[in-house]
mmCIF file of C-alpha atoms and ligand atoms in Angstrom:
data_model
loop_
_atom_site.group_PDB
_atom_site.id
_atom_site.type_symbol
_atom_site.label_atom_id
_atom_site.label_comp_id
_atom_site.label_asym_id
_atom_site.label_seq_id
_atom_site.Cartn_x
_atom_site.Cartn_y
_atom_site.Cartn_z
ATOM 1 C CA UNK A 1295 -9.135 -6.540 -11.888
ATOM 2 C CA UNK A 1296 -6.161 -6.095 -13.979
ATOM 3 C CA UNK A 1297 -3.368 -3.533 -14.201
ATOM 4 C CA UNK A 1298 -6.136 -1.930 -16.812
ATOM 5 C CA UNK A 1299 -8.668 -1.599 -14.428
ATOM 6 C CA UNK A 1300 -6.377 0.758 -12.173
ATOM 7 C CA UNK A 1301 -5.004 2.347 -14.796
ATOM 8 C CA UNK A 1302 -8.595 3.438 -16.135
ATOM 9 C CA UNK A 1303 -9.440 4.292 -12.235
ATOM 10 C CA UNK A 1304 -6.412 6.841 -12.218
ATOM 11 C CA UNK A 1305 -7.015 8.388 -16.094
ATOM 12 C CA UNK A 1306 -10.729 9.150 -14.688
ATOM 13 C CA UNK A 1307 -10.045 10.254 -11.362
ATOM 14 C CA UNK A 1308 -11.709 7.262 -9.913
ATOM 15 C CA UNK A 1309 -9.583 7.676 -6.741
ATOM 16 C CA UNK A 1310 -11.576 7.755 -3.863
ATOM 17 C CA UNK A 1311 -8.896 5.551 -2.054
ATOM 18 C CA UNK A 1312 -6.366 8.256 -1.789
ATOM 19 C CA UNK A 1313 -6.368 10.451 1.642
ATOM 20 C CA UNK A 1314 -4.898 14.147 1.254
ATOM 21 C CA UNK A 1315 -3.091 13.668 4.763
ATOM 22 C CA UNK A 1316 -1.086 11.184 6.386
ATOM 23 C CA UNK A 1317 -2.511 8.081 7.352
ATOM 24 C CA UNK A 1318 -3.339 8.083 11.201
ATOM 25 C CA UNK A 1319 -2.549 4.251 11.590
ATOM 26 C CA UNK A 1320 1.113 4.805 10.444
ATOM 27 C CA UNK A 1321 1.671 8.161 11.891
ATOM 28 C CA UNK A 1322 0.896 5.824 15.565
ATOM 29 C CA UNK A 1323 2.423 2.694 15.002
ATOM 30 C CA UNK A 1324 5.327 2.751 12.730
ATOM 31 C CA UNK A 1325 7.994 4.195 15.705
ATOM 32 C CA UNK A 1326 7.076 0.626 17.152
ATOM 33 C CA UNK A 1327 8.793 -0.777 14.441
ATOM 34 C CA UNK A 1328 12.340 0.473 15.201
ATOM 35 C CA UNK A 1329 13.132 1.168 12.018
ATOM 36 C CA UNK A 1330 16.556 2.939 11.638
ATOM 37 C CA UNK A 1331 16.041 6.118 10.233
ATOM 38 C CA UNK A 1332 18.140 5.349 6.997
ATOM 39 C CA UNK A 1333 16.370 2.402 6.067
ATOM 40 C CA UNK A 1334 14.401 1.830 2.822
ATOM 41 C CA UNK A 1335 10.760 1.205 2.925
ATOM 42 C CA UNK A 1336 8.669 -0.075 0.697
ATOM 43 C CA UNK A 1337 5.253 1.048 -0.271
ATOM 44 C CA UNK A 1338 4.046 -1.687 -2.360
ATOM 45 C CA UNK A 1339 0.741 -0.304 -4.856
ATOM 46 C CA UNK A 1340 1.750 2.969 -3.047
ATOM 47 C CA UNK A 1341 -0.662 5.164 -5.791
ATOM 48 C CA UNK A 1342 0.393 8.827 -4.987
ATOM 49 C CA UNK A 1343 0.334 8.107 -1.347
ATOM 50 C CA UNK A 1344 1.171 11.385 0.680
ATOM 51 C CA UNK A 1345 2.414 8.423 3.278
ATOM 52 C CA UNK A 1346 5.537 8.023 1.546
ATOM 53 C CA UNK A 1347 6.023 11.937 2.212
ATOM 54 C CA UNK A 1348 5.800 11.588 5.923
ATOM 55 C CA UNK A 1349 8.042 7.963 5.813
ATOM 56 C CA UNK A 1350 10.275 10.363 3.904
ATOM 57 C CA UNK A 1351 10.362 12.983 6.985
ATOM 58 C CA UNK A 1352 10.896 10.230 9.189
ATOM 59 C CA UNK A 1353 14.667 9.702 7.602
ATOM 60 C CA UNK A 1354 13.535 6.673 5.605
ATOM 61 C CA UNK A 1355 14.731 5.650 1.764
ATOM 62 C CA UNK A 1356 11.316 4.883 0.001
ATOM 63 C CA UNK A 1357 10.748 2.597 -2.543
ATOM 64 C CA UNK A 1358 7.247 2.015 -3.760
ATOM 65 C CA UNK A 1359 5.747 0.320 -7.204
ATOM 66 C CA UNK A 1360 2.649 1.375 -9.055
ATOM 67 C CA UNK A 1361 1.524 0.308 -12.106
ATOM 68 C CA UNK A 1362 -0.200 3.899 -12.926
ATOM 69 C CA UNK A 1363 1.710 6.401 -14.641
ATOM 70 C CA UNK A 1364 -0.461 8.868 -13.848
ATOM 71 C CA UNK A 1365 -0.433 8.326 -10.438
ATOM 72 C CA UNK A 1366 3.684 8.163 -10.322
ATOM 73 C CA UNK A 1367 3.375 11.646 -12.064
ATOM 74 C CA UNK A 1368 1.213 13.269 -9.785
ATOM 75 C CA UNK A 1369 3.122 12.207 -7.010
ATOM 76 C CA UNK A 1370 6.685 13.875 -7.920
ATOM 77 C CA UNK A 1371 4.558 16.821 -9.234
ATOM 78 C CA UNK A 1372 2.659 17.215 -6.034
ATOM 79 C CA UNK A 1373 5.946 17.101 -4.092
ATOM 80 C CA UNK A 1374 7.612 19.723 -6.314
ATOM 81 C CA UNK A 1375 10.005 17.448 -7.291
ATOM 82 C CA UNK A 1376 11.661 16.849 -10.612
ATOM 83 C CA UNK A 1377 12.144 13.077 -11.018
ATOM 84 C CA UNK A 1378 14.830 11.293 -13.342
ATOM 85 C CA UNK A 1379 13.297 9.182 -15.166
ATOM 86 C CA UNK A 1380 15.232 5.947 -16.753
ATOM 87 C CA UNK A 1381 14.242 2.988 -18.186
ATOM 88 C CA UNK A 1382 14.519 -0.205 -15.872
ATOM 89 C CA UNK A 1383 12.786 -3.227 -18.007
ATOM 90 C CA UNK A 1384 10.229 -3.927 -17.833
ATOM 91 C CA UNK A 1385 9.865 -1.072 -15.072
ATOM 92 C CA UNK A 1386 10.347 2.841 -15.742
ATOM 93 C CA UNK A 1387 12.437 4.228 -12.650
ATOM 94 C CA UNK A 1388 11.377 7.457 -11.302
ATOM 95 C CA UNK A 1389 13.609 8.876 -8.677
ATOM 96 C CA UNK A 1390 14.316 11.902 -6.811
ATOM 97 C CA UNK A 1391 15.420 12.639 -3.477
ATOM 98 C CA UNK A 1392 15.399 9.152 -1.731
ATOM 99 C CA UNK A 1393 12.380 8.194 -3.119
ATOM 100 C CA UNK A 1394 12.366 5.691 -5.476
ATOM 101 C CA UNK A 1395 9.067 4.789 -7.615
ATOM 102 C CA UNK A 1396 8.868 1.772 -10.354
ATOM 103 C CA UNK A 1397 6.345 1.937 -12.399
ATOM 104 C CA UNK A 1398 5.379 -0.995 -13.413
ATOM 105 C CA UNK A 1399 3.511 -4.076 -12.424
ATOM 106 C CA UNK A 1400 4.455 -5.279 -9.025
ATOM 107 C CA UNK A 1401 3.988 -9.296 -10.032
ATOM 108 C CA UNK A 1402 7.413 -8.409 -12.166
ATOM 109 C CA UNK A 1403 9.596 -7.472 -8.905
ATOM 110 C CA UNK A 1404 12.881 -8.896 -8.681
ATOM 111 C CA UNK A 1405 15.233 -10.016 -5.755
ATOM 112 C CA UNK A 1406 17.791 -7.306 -6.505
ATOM 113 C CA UNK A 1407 15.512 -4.487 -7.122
ATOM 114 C CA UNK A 1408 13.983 -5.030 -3.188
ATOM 115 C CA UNK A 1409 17.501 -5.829 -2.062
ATOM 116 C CA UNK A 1410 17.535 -2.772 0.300
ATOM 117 C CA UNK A 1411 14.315 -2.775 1.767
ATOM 118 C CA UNK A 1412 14.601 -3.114 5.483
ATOM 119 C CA UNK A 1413 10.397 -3.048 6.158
ATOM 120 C CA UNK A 1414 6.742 -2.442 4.270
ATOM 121 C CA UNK A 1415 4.202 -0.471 4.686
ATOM 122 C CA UNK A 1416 1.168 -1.838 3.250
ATOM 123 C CA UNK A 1417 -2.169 0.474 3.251
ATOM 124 C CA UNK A 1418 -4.841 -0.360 0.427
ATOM 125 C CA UNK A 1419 -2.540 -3.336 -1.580
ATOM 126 C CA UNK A 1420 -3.831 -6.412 0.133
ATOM 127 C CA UNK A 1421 -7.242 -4.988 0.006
ATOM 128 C CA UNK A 1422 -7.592 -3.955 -2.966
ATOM 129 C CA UNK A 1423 -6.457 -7.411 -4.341
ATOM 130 C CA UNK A 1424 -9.206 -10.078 -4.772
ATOM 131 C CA UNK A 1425 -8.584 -13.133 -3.149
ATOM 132 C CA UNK A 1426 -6.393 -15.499 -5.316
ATOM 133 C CA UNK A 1427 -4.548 -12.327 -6.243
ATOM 134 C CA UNK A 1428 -3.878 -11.840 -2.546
ATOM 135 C CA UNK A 1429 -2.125 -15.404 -1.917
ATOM 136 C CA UNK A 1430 0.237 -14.714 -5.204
ATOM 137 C CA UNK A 1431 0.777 -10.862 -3.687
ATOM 138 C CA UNK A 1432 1.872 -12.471 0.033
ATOM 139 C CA UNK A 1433 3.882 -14.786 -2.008
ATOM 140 C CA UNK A 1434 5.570 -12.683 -4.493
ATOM 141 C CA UNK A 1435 6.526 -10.574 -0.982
ATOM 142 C CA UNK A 1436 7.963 -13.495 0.656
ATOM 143 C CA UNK A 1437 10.290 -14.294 -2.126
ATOM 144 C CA UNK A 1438 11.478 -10.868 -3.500
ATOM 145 C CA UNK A 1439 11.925 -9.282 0.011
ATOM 146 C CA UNK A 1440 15.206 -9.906 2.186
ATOM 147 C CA UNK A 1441 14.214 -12.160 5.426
ATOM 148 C CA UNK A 1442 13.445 -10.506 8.572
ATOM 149 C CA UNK A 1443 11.873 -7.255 6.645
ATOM 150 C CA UNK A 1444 8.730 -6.129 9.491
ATOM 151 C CA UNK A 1445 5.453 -4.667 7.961
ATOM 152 C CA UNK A 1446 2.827 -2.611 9.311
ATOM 153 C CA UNK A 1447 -0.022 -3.604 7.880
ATOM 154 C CA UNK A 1448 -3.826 -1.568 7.400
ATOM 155 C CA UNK A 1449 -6.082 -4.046 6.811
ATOM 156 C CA UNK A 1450 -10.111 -3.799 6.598
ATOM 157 C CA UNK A 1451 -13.304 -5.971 7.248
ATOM 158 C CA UNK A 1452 -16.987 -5.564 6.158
ATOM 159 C CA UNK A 1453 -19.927 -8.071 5.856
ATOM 160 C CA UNK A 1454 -18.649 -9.036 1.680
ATOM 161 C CA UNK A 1455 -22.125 -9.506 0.945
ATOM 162 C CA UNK A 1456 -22.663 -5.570 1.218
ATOM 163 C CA UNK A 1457 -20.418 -4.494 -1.449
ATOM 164 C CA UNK A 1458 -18.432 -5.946 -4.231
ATOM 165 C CA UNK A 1459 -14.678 -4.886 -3.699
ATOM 166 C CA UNK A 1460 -12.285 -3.608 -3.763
ATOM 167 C CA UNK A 1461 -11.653 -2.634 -1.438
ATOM 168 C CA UNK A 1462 -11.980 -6.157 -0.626
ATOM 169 C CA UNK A 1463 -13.288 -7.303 3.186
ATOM 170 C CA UNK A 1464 -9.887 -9.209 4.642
ATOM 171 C CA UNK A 1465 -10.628 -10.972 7.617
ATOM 172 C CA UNK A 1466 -8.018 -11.235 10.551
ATOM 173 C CA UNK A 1467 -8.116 -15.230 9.682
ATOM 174 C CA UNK A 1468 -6.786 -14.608 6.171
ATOM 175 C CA UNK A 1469 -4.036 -12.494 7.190
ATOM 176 C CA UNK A 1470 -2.937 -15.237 9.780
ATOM 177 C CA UNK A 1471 -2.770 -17.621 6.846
ATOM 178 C CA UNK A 1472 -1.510 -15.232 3.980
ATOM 179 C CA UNK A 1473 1.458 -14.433 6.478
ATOM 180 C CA UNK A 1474 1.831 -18.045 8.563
ATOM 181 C CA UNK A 1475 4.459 -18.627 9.910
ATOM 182 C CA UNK A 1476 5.358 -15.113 10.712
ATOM 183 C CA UNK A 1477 4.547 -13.377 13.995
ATOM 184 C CA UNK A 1478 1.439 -11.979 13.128
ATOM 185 C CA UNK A 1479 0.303 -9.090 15.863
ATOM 186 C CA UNK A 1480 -3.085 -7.236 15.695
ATOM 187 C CA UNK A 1481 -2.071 -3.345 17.068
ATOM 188 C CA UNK A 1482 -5.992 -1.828 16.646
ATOM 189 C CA UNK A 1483 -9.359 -2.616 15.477
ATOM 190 C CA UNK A 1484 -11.406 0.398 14.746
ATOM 191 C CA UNK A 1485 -15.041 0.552 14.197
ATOM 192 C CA UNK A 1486 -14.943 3.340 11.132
ATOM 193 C CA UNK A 1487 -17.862 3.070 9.842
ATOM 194 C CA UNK A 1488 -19.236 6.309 10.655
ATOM 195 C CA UNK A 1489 -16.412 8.232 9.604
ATOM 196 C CA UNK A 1490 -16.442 10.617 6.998
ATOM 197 C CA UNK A 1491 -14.112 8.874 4.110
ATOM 198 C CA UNK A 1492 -16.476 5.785 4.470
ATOM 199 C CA UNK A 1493 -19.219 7.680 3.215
ATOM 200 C CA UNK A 1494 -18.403 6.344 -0.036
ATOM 201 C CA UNK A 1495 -18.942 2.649 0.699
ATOM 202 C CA UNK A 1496 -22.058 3.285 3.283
ATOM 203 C CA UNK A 1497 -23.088 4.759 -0.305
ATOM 204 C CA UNK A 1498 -22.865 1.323 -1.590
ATOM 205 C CA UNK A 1499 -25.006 -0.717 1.180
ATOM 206 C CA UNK A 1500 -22.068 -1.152 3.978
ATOM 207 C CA UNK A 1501 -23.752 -0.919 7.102
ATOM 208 C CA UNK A 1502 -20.613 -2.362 9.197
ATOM 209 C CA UNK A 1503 -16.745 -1.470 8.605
ATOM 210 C CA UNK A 1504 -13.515 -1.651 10.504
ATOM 211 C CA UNK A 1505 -9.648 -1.168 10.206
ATOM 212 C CA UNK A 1506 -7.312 -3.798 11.659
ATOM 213 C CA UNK A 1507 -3.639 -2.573 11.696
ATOM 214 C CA UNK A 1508 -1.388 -5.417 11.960
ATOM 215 C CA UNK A 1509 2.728 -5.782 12.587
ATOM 216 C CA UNK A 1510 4.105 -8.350 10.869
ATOM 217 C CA UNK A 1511 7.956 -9.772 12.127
HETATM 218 C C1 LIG B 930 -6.414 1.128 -3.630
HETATM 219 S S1 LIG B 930 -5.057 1.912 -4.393
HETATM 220 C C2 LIG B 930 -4.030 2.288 -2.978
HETATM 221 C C3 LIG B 930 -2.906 3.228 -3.282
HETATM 222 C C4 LIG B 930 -2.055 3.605 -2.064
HETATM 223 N N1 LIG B 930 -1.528 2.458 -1.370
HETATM 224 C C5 LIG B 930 -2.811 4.513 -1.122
HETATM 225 O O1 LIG B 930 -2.872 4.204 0.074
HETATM 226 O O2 LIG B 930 -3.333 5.545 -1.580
HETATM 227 C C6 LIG B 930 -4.229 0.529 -5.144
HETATM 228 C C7 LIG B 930 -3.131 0.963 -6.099
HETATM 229 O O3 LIG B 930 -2.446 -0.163 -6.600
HETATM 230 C C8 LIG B 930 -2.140 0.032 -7.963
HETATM 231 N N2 LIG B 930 -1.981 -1.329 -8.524
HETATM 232 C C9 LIG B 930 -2.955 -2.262 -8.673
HETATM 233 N N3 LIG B 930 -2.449 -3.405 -9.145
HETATM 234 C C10 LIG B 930 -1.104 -3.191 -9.300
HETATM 235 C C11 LIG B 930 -0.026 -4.009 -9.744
HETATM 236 N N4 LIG B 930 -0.213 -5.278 -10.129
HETATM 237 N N5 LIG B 930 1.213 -3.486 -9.757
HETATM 238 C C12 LIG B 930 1.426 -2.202 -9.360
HETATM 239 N N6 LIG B 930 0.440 -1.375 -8.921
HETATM 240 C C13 LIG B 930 -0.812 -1.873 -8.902
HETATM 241 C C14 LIG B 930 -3.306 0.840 -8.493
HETATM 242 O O4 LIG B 930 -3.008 1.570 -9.660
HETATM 243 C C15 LIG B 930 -3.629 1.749 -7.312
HETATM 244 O O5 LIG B 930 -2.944 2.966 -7.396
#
């Protein structure tokens, strides 16, 4: 599951992962956070995310990364903005009115380029990672982002054996360990498995599904 893999998913409109409204777990839980309204967040694998809109409304600088092109596009285009668009090796920069999109691979992050970022917002990264991609993902986090950043986290868990991922099933266990030591806090688990955007995977054999949202000091 390479950078090729995603980029092929976005050039054939493979996208079944991306919601046309906001996402219901941030639109709840990110005023716990506190975040001051100023603040950058980052979106890490953030797609075209219409997430980053509403983060946006909220006051907040965004910063997200996402290997796609396509997707990068769409998004400025979709938000009637005109991005400028300047070369950042081995990232492309695409920026316009706070928000701030590399496009790039995220495993190539630096220190200074996350610098700002004062929390995360992570919905369909870690699960759409495969497992010994997710321990170098937590990792590459916890040594490109400034200490103390929070993240509110949308995790997901099915029975593995009903569907090859991703999205991948991420049990609340894992997350303990990807994020040990931090302050790991579980905020809602939601049966969703007979919801309509899951009809895709009950498509694929899932019989059981649920969302975990997470905070993570
Ligand atoms: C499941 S989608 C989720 C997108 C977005 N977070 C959302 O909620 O719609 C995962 C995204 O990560 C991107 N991606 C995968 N691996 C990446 C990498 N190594 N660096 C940057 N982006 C990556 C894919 O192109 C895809 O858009």
């Amino acid at each position: 599951m390479d950078s090729q893999f995603w980029i092929e998913r976005w050039s054939n409109k493979q996208i079944g992962f991306h919601q046309p409204t906001v996402n219901a777990y941030l639109r709840r839980f990110w005023p716990a956070l506190q975040i001051p309204r100023a603040a950058t967040v980052f979106v890490p694998l953030c797609g075209k995310s219409v997430d980053m809109r509403w983060l946006h409304e909220q006051g907040h600088r965004v910063l997200g990364v996402e290997v796609a092109r396509i997707a990068v596009a769409e998004f400025f285009q979709e938000s009637a903005l005109e991005p400028q668009v300047t070369v950042m090796h081995p990232f492309e920069r695409w920026q316009a009115d706070d928000y701030t999109l590399l496009c790039g691979d995220f495993f190539d992050l630096s220190v200074d380029q996350l610098a700002e970022v004062a929390a995360v917002f992570d919905r369909a990264a870690l699960v759409a990672l495969p497992e010994a991609t997710r321990k170098r993902y937590v990792a590459k986090l916890d040594a490109v982002l400034p200490q103390h950043v929070q993240t509110l986290l949308v995790g997901l868990t099915y029975p593995p054996e009903h569907m090859a991922g991703p999205p991948f099933s991420v049990s609340e266990a894992e997350v303990l360990e990807l994020y040990s030591p931090r302050d790991v806090e579980r905020l809602a688990d939601v049966d969703v498995i007979d919801h309509s955007d899951t009809a895709r995977f009950r498509e694929r054999g899932v019989t059981r599904m649920s969302e975990q949202v997470y905070r993570i000091g």
